[in-house]
Every structure is written in C-alpha cells, then in structure tokens.
Tab-separated table of C-alpha atoms and ligand atoms in Angstrom:
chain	number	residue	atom	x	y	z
A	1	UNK	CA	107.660	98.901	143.832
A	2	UNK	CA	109.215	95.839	144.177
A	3	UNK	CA	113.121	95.269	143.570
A	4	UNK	CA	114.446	91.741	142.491
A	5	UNK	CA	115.871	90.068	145.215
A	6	UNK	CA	119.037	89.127	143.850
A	7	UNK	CA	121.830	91.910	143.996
A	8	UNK	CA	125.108	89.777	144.296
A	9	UNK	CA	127.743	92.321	146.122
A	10	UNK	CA	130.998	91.974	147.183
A	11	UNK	CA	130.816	91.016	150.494
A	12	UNK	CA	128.135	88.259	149.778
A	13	UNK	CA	130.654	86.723	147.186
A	14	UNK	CA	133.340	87.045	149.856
A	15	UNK	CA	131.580	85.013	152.285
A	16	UNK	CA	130.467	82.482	149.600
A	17	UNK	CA	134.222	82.250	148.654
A	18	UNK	CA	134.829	81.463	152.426
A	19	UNK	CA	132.571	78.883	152.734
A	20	UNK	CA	133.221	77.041	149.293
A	21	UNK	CA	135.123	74.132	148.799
A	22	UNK	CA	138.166	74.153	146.798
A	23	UNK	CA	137.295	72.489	143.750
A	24	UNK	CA	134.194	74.676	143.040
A	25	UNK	CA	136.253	77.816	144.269
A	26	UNK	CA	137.440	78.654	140.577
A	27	UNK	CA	133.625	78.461	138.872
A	28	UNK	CA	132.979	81.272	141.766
A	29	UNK	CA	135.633	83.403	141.309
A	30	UNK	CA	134.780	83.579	137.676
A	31	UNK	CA	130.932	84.849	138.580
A	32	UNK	CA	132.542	88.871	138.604
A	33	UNK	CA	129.625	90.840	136.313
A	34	UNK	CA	126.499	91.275	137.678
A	35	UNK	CA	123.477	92.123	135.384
A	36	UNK	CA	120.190	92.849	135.336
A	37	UNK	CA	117.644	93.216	132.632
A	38	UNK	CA	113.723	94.069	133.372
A	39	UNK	CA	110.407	91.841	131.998
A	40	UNK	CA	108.150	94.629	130.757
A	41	UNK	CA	104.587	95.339	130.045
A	42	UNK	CA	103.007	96.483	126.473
A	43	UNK	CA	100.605	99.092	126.966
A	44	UNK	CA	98.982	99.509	123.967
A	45	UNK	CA	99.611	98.657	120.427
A	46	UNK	CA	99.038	94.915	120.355
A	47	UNK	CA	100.861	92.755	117.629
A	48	UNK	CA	101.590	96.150	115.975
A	49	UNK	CA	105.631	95.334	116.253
A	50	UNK	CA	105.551	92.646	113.231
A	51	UNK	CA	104.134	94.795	111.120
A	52	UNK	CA	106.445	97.494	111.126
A	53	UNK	CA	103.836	99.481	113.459
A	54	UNK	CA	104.127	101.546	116.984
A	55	UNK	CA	103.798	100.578	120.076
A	56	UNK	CA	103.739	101.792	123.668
A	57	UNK	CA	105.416	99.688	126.705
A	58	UNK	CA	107.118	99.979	130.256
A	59	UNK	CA	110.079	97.914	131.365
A	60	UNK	CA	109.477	96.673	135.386
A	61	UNK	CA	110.924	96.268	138.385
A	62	UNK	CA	111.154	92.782	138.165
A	63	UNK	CA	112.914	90.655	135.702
A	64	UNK	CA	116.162	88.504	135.896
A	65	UNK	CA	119.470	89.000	137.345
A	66	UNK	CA	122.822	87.349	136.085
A	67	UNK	CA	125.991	86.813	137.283
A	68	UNK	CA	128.942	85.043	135.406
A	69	UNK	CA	131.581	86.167	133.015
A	70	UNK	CA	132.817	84.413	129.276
A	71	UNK	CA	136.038	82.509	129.330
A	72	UNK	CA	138.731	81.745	127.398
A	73	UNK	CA	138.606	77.528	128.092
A	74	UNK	CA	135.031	77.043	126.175
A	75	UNK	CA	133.535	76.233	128.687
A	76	UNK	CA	129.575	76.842	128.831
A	77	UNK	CA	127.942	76.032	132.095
A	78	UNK	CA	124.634	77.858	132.712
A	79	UNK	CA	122.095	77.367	135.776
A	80	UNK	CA	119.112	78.707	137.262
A	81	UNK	CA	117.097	78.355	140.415
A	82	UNK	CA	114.817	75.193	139.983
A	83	UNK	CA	115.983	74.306	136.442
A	84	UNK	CA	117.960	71.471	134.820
A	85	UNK	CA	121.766	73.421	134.473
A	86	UNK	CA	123.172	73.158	131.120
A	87	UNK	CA	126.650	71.941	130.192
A	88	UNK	CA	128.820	71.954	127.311
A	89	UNK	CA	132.403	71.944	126.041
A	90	UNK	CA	131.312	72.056	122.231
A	91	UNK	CA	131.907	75.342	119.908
A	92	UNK	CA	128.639	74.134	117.959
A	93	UNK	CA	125.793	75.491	119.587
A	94	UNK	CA	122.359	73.568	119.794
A	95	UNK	CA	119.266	74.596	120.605
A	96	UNK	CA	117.536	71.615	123.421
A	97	UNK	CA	114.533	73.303	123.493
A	98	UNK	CA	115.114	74.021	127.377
A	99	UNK	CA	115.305	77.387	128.917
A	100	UNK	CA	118.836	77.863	128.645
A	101	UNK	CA	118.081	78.161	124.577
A	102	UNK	CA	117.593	82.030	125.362
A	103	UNK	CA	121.048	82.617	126.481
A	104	UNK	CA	122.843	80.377	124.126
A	105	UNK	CA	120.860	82.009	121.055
A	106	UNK	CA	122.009	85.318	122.278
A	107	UNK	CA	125.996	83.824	122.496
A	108	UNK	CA	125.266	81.964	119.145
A	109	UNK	CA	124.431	85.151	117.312
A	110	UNK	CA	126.805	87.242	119.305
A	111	UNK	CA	129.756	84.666	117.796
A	112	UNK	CA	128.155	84.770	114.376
A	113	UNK	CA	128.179	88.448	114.583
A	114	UNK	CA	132.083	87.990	114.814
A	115	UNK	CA	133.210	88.004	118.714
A	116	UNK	CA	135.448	86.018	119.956
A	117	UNK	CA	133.178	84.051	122.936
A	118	UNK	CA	134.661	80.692	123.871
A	119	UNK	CA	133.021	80.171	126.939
A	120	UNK	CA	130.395	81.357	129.544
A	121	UNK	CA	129.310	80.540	132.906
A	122	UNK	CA	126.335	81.993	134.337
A	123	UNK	CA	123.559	81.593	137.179
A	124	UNK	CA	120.367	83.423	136.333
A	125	UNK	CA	117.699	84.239	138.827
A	126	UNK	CA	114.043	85.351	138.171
A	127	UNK	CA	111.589	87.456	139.982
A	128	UNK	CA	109.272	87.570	136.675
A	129	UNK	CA	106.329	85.588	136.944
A	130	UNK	CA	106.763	83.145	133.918
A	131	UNK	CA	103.764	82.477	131.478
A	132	UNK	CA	102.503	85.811	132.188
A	133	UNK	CA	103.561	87.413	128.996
A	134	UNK	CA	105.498	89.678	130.868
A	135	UNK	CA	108.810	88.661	128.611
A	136	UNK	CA	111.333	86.627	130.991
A	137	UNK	CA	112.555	84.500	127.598
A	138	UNK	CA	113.260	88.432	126.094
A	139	UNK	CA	114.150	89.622	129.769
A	140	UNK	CA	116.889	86.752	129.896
A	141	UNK	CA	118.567	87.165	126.617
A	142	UNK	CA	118.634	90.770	128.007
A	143	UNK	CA	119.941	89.737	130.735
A	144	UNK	CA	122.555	87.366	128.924
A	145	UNK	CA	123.277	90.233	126.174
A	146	UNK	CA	124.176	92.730	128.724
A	147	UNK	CA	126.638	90.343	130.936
A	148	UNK	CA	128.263	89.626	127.127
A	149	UNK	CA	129.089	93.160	126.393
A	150	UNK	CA	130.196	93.891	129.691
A	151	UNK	CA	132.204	91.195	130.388
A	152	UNK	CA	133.994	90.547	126.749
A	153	UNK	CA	134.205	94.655	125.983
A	154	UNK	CA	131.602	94.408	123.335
A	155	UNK	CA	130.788	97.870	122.225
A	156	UNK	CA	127.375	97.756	120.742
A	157	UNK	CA	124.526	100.058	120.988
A	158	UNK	CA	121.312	99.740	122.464
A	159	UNK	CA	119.462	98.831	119.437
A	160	UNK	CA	122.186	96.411	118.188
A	161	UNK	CA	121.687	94.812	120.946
A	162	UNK	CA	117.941	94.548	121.061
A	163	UNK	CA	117.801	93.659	117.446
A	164	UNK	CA	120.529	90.992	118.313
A	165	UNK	CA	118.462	89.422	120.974
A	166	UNK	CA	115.295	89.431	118.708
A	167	UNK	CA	117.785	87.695	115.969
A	168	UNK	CA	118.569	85.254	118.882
A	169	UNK	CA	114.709	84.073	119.828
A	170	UNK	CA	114.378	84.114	115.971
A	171	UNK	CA	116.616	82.165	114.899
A	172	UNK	CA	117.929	79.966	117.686
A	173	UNK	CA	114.870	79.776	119.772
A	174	UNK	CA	112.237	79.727	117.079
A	175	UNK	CA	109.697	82.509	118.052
A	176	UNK	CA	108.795	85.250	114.954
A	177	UNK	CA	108.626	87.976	117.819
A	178	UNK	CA	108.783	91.445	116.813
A	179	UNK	CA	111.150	94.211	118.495
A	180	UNK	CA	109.263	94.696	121.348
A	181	UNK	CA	110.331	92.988	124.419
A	182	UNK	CA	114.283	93.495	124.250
A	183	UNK	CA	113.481	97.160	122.876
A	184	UNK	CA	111.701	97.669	126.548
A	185	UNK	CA	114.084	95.280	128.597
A	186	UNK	CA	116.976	97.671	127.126
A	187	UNK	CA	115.437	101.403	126.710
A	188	UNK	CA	112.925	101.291	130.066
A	189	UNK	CA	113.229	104.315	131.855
A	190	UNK	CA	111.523	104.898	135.620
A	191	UNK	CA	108.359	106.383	135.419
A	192	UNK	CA	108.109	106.335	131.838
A	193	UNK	CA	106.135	104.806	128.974
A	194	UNK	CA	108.354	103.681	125.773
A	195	UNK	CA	107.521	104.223	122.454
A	196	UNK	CA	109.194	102.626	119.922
A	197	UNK	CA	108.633	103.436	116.284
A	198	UNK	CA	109.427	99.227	114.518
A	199	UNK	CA	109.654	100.518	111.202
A	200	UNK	CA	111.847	103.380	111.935
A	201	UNK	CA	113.539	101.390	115.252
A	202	UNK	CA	113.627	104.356	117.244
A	203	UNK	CA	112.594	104.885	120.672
A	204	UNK	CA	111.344	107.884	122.800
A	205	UNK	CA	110.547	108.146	126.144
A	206	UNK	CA	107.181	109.580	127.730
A	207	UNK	CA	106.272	110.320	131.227
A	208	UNK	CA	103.490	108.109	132.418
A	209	UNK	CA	100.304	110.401	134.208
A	210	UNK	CA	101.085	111.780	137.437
A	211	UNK	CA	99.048	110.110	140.196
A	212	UNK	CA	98.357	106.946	138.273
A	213	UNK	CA	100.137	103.238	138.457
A	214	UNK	CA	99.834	100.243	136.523
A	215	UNK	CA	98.468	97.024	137.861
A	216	UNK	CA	99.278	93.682	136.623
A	217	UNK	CA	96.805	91.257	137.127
A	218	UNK	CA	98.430	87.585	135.733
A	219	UNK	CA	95.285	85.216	135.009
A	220	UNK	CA	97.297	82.283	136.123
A	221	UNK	CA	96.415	80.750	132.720
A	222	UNK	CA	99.495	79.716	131.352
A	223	UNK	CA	100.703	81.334	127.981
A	224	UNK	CA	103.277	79.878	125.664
A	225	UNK	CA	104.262	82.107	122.548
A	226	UNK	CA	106.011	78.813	121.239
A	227	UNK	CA	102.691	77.339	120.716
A	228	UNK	CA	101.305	77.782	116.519
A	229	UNK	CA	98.806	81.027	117.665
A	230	UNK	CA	101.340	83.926	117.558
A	231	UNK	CA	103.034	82.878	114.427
A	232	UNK	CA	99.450	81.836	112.720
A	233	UNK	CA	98.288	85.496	113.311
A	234	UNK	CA	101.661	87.005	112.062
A	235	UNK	CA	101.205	85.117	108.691
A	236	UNK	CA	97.564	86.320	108.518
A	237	UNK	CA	98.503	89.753	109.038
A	238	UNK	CA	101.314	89.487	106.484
A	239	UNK	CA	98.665	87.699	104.222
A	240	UNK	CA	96.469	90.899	104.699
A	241	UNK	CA	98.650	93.205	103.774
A	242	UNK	CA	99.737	91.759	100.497
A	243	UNK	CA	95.690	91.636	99.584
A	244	UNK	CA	96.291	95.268	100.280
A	245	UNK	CA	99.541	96.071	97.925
A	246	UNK	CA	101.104	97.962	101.118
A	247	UNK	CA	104.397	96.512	102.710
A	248	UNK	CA	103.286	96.057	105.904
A	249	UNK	CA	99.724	96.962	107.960
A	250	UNK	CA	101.597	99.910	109.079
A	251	UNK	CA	100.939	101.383	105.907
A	252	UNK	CA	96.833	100.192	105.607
A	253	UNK	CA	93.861	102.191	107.000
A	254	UNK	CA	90.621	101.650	108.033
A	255	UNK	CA	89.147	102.875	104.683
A	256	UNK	CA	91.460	100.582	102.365
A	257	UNK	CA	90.522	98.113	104.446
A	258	UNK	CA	86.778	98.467	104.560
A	259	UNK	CA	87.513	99.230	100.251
A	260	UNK	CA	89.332	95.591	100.476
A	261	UNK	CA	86.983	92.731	100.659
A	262	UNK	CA	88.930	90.407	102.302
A	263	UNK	CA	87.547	86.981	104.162
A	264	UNK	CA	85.845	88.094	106.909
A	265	UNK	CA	88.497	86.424	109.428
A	266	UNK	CA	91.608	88.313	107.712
A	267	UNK	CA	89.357	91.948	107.578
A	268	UNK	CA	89.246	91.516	111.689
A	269	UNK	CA	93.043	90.530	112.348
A	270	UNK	CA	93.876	93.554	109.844
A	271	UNK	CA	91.492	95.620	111.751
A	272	UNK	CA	92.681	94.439	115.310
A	273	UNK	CA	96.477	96.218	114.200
A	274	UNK	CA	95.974	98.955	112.424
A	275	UNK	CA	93.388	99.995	115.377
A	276	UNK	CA	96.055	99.783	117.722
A	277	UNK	CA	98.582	101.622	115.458
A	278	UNK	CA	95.643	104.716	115.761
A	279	UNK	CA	95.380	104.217	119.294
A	280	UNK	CA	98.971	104.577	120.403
A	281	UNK	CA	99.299	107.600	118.235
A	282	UNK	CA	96.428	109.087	119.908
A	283	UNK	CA	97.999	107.821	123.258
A	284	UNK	CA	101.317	109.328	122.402
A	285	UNK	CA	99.174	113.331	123.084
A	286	UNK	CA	97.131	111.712	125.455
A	287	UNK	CA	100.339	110.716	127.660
A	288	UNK	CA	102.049	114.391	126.883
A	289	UNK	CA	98.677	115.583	128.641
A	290	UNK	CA	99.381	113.663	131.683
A	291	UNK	CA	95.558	112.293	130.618
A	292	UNK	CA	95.324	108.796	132.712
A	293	UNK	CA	91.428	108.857	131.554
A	294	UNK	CA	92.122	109.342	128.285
A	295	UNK	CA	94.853	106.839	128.067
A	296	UNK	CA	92.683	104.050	130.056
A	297	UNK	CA	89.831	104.386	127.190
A	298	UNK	CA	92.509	103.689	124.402
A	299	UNK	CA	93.419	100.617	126.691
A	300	UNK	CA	89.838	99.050	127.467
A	301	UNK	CA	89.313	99.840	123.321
A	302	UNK	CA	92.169	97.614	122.672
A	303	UNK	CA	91.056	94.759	124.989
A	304	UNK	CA	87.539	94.809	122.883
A	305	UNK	CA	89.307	94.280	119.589
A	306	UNK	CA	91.978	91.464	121.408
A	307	UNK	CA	88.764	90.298	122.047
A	308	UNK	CA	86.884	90.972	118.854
A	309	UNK	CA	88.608	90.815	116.358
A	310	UNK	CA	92.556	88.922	116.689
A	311	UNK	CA	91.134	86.828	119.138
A	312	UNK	CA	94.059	86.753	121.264
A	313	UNK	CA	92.078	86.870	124.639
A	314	UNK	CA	91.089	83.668	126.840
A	315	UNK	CA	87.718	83.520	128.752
A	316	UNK	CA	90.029	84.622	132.045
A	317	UNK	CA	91.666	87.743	130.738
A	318	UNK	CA	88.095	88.781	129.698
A	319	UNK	CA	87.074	88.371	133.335
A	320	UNK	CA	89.834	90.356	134.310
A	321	UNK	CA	89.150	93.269	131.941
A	322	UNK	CA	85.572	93.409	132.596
A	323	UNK	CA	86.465	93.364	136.956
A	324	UNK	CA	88.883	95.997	136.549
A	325	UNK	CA	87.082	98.155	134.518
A	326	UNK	CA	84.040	98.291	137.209
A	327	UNK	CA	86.540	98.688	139.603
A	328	UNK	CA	86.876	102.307	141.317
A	329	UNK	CA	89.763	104.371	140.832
A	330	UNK	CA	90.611	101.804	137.298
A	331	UNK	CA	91.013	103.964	134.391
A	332	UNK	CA	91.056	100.888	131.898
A	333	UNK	CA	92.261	97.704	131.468
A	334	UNK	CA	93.840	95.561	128.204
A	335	UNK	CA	95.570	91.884	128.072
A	336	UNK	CA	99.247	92.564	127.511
A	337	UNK	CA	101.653	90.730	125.333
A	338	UNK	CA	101.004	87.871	122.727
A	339	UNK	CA	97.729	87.083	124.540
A	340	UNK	CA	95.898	83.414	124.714
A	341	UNK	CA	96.638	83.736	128.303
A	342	UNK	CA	99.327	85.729	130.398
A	343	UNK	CA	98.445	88.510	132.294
A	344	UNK	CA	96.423	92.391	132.037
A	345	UNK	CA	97.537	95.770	132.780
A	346	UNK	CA	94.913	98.750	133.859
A	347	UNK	CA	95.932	101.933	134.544
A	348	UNK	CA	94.621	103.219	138.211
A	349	UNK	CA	94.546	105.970	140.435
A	350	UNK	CA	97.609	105.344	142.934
A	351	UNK	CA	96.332	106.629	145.570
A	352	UNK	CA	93.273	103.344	145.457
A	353	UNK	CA	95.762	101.137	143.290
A	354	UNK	CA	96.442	98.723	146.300
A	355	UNK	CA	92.804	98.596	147.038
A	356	UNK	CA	92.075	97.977	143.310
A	357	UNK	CA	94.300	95.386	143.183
A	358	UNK	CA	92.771	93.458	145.889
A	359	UNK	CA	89.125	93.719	144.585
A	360	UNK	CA	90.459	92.730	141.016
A	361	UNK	CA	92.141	89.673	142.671
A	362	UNK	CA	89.252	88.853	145.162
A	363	UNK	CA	86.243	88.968	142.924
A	364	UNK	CA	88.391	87.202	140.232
A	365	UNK	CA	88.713	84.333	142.461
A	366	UNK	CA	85.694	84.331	143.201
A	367	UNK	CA	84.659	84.158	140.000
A	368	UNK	CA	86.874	81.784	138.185
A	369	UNK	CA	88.547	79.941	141.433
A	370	UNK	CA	92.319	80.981	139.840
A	371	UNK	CA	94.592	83.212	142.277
A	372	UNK	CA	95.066	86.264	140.225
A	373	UNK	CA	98.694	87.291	141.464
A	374	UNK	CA	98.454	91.264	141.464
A	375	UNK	CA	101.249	93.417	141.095
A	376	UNK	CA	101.197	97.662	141.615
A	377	UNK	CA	103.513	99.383	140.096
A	378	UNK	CA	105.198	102.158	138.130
A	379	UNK	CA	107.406	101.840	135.128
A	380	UNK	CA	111.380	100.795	136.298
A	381	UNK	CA	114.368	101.339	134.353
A	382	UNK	CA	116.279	99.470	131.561
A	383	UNK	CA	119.061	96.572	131.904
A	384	UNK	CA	122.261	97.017	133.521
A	385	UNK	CA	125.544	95.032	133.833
A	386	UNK	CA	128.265	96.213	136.661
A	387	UNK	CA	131.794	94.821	137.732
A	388	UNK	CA	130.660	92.510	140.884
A	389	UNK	CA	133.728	94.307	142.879
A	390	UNK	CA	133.133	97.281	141.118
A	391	UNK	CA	132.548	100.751	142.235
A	392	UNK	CA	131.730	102.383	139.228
A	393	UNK	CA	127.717	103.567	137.725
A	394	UNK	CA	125.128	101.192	137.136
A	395	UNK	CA	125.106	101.703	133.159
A	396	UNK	CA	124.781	99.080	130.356
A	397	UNK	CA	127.816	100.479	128.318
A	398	UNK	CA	129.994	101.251	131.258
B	401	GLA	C1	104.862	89.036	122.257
B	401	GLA	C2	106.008	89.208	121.281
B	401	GLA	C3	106.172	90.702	120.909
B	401	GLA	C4	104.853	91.285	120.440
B	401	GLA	C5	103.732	90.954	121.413
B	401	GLA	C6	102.377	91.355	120.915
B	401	GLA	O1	105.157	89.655	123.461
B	401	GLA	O2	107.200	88.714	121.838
B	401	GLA	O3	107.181	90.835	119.946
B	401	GLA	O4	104.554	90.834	119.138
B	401	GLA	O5	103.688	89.555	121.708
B	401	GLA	O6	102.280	92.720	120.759
C-alpha cells in the first residue's frame, strides 16, 4: 500500500513558520485544514453511471492532499507542485481552462448553493498519476469540497457533496461525467468494493475477496476526458435509449435491444452498458462469495465489449489486458475509467501480485516500448479533512 506523501502536521508547519519570512508569514498561518481525498478505480460497470445504471469501484491510497482554509478578505490564491498558481481578488468566478478550474467549480457551486465563501487559499499536492483515468480532476474537487466544509462549517452530507462536485466538473469545468468518481473519492472504504446504485444514488459497501489485490497497470498513453469521445458516446447512449421508449439504458435489455433494430454502431454502444449493468449485478453475489475467479471473468468480459463494442479501448490497454490475463496468479483484467487511454485494473492473487505486476510491466515494455507504471494494491478509504493543530478523528464531517 502506498500512503501519499504529504501529511502536513503541526510540527512541520511550526518549523515552516520559523523559517518564513515575514511578509509570507500570514498566507501560512492561514494553511490550518488539512484534507485528503482518494483517486479511485472503477471495477466494473463501464459508462453505466450516465445512464442511471450500477457500478462497482474502489477509492485508493493515493490521491491529493490539501491544505488551506476560506477567508473573509476574497482572496483566492491556489497552487500546486509544478503548476502555474492561480490568483484572484474577483467575486466572479471564471473558468481558464487550467487545473485550478476543479477547485474553483467546486467554490463556484458551493457559493451558488448559498454559502458565504469570500476567499480561499490552498496548496494541493498529488500522488495520482494524472492521465491515467484514475480521477485526480474528481479526486481534487474532493479534495477542495472537503477542506470547504471543514473549514467554513458546511454541514452537508456525503452525497450532497458528491453530487455538488459532479455539478462543479459539469458545469464549471465542462465534462458530462456521471456520479462516479466523487461518489468513490467520498464513500471508499479500506478493503472494500463500492457500489453505487446512479439512479437510486445510494451506495453500499462490499468486501473485496480475501487473498486477492488489485493491480493498476497505467498504459502511459495519455487520456483526456475533455476531449469530444466521452461526451460523443454519452449522446449515443442517450440517443439509444429514446429509439427504445425507456428513460435511460438502465431500463433496456438485451432482448429489447436485439427486438430494436437500431444502426449497427448505436446496437453495440447500447449493448456495451447494459452488459455491464448485468455484470456488476452478477458481481455484486460474486463479491458476497469472496469469488476472486468469478469476479475476474466479469472483468476480462467487460474489457471484450470496451473493446467490442463502445470502443473505448486503445491498441495499449488491449496489450495490457491480453498480458495480464496470461499472467499467473491474474484473475482478469478490464481498462478502467472513460477509456481511450488511462490505465487497467486485474484482480490477482496477493500472494504473486508483486510478481504479476512485474511480468505485466516487463513484457509490456517489451512489447510496446512504453513504461507501464504498476501499482499493487487494496482498496483505501474515503476523503478526509482535519484541523492542522488538531487532535481530534480523521472524519469528513468532524
Ligand atoms: C469517467 C467519468 C465517470 C464514468 C467513467 C466511465 O471516469 O468521469 O463518470 O462515466 O468515465 O464509467
């Protein structure tokens, strides 16, 4: 398991304090919430989230930490290792189309939602991989969501929250995303798989198979949900299901589909979700079974219709499927996330995970001549925000 690096404490602020010159002394002092909110990993139930299907994920270890606090003055100063800070004294916000969009969309709709937010400072750090598909832009409104609540006494619940930070990449950042990602930033739980129900928005927790871990195999092909792909398919699907009279594909299956006679190219993408909606519903017993076999089928089944029929998989994640799946100890393997790029998950053995890992990453090289970065693990737990001087419980409504 790895942790992220960046746990601010007291007597690391102290000394930073000590060593600061005056006139940056009062942005410091101001830094006093810490947060924390996890990338995660779907897996299974692809592109069900949109249309008000199921889907099964796992928040990580790894993800973004925050520290900062609002303020009264207006000011808005956010930074982050390696990336151009942002600045503003304005009440207006504007989306630049930089990565501080993600937490200015969630103080944008946390305003229009009627707090009182003048002013934030904040200085993120990221262990998540970005491009991977592994949800840093989700992770980081998370993150920014959390720090909010925590620092301005906002009392919402988890799901307000989540839906706020979908709202947020909706509307301010300009990605149709579904539920998922902030759903499993927020509701992660160590050791568990999520399920989240869209249509209903409710959540459950299941225990992941005893004995197995997840590997994450990024293809180091880079994947950008603000390119046209994810929202293309999203209209398609909604396209299908109004051929179909139902709502959404959550309602469609397989035999009013076959019944339909729909253009060959909508029949797959239709196919591709309601597929996965069956598959996480078989999961769902499969998991309660402690069945890691059973549950890596479902996963190298969903890969094959990625593949097949949404056409959300690249050349690489193929590769990566088809070298973990010959790969001993590898119950099955999927691409994770949007897709057209980003990273897979298989579900393996623990007690050959590491060595998995390596042959994955070695005979993918080999193969393609991209570094695979590989990363074993088990499912972590959701996002948290705690007074920097604090002694109280880690808790995201504490
Ligand atoms: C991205 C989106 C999610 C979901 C997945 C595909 O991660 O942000 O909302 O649609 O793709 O399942």
């Amino acid at each position: 398991m790895i942790s992220p690096t960046f746990h601010p404490t007291s007597e690391t602020a102290l000394i930073k304090l000590a060593k600061t010159p005056r006139s940056v002394l009062c942005y410091l002092s101001a830094m006093d919430i810490s947060a924390f909110a996890p990338g995660r990993v779907e897996l299974l139930g692809n592109h069900t989230d949109y249309n008000e299907g199921v889907v099964l994920s796992a928040a990580l270890d790894l993800g973004i930490s925050v520290e900062g606090s609002v303020n009264q003055g207006g000011l808005i100063r956010l930074e982050s290792e390696g990336m151009t800070s942002f600045e503003s004294g304005g009440t207006e916000l504007a989306a630049t189309g930089g990565w501080s969009d993600y937490p200015l969309g969630v103080l944008h709709v946390l305003r229009h939602a009627g707090y009182s937010l003048p002013g934030l400072e904040a200085r993120y750090h990221s262990t998540l991989p970005l491009g991977a598909g592994l949800s840093s832009s989700a992770a980081m409104e998370v993150a920014t969501g959390v720090l909010l609540m925590k620092s301005a006494q906002i009392p919402l619940q988890p799901m307000e929250l989540a839906k706020l930070c979908r709202r947020a990449e909706n509307e301010f950042v300009g990605v149709n995303c579904g539920l998922l990602d902030q759903v499993s930033s927020i509701f992660g739980e160590s050791g568990h798989a999520i399920y989240l129900d869209c249509r209903a928005e409710s959540v459950e927790t299941v225990p992941c198979p005893p004995g197995a871990s997840l590997i994450i195999v990024n293809s180091g092909v880079k994947h950008a949900l603000t390119g046209g792909e994810y929202n293309e398919r999203r209209t398609m699907c909604f396209d299908a299901a109004r051929r179909m009279e139902v709502p959404a594909l959550r309602d469609a299956t397989m035999d009013m589909l076959n019944a339909a006679g729909l253009p060959d190219v909508v029949r797959r993408r239709a196919a591709h979700v309601i597929g996965e909606n069956d598959r996480v519903l078989q999961a769902l017993g499969i998991l309660r079974a402690g069945d890691a076999t059973g549950f890596g089928k479902l996963m190298t089944q969903s890969h094959e219709s990625s593949r097949q029929n949404f056409e959300n998989s690249t050349p690489e994640l193929d590769t990566l499927v088809e070298i973990a799946t010959s790969v001993p100890g590898v119950f099955g393997a999927r691409l994770t996330g949007g897709g057209f790029g980003g990273a897979i998950v298989a579900m393996a053995d623990s007690s050959t995970a590491e060595e998995s890992s390596r042959q994955i990453t070695t005979r993918y090289k080999a193969l393609t001549g991209h570094d695979g970065a590989a990363l074993v693990c088990q499912p972590g737990a959701g996002a948290w925000a705690a007074n920097k001087l604090g002694t109280g419980k880690k808790g995201m409504t504490e």
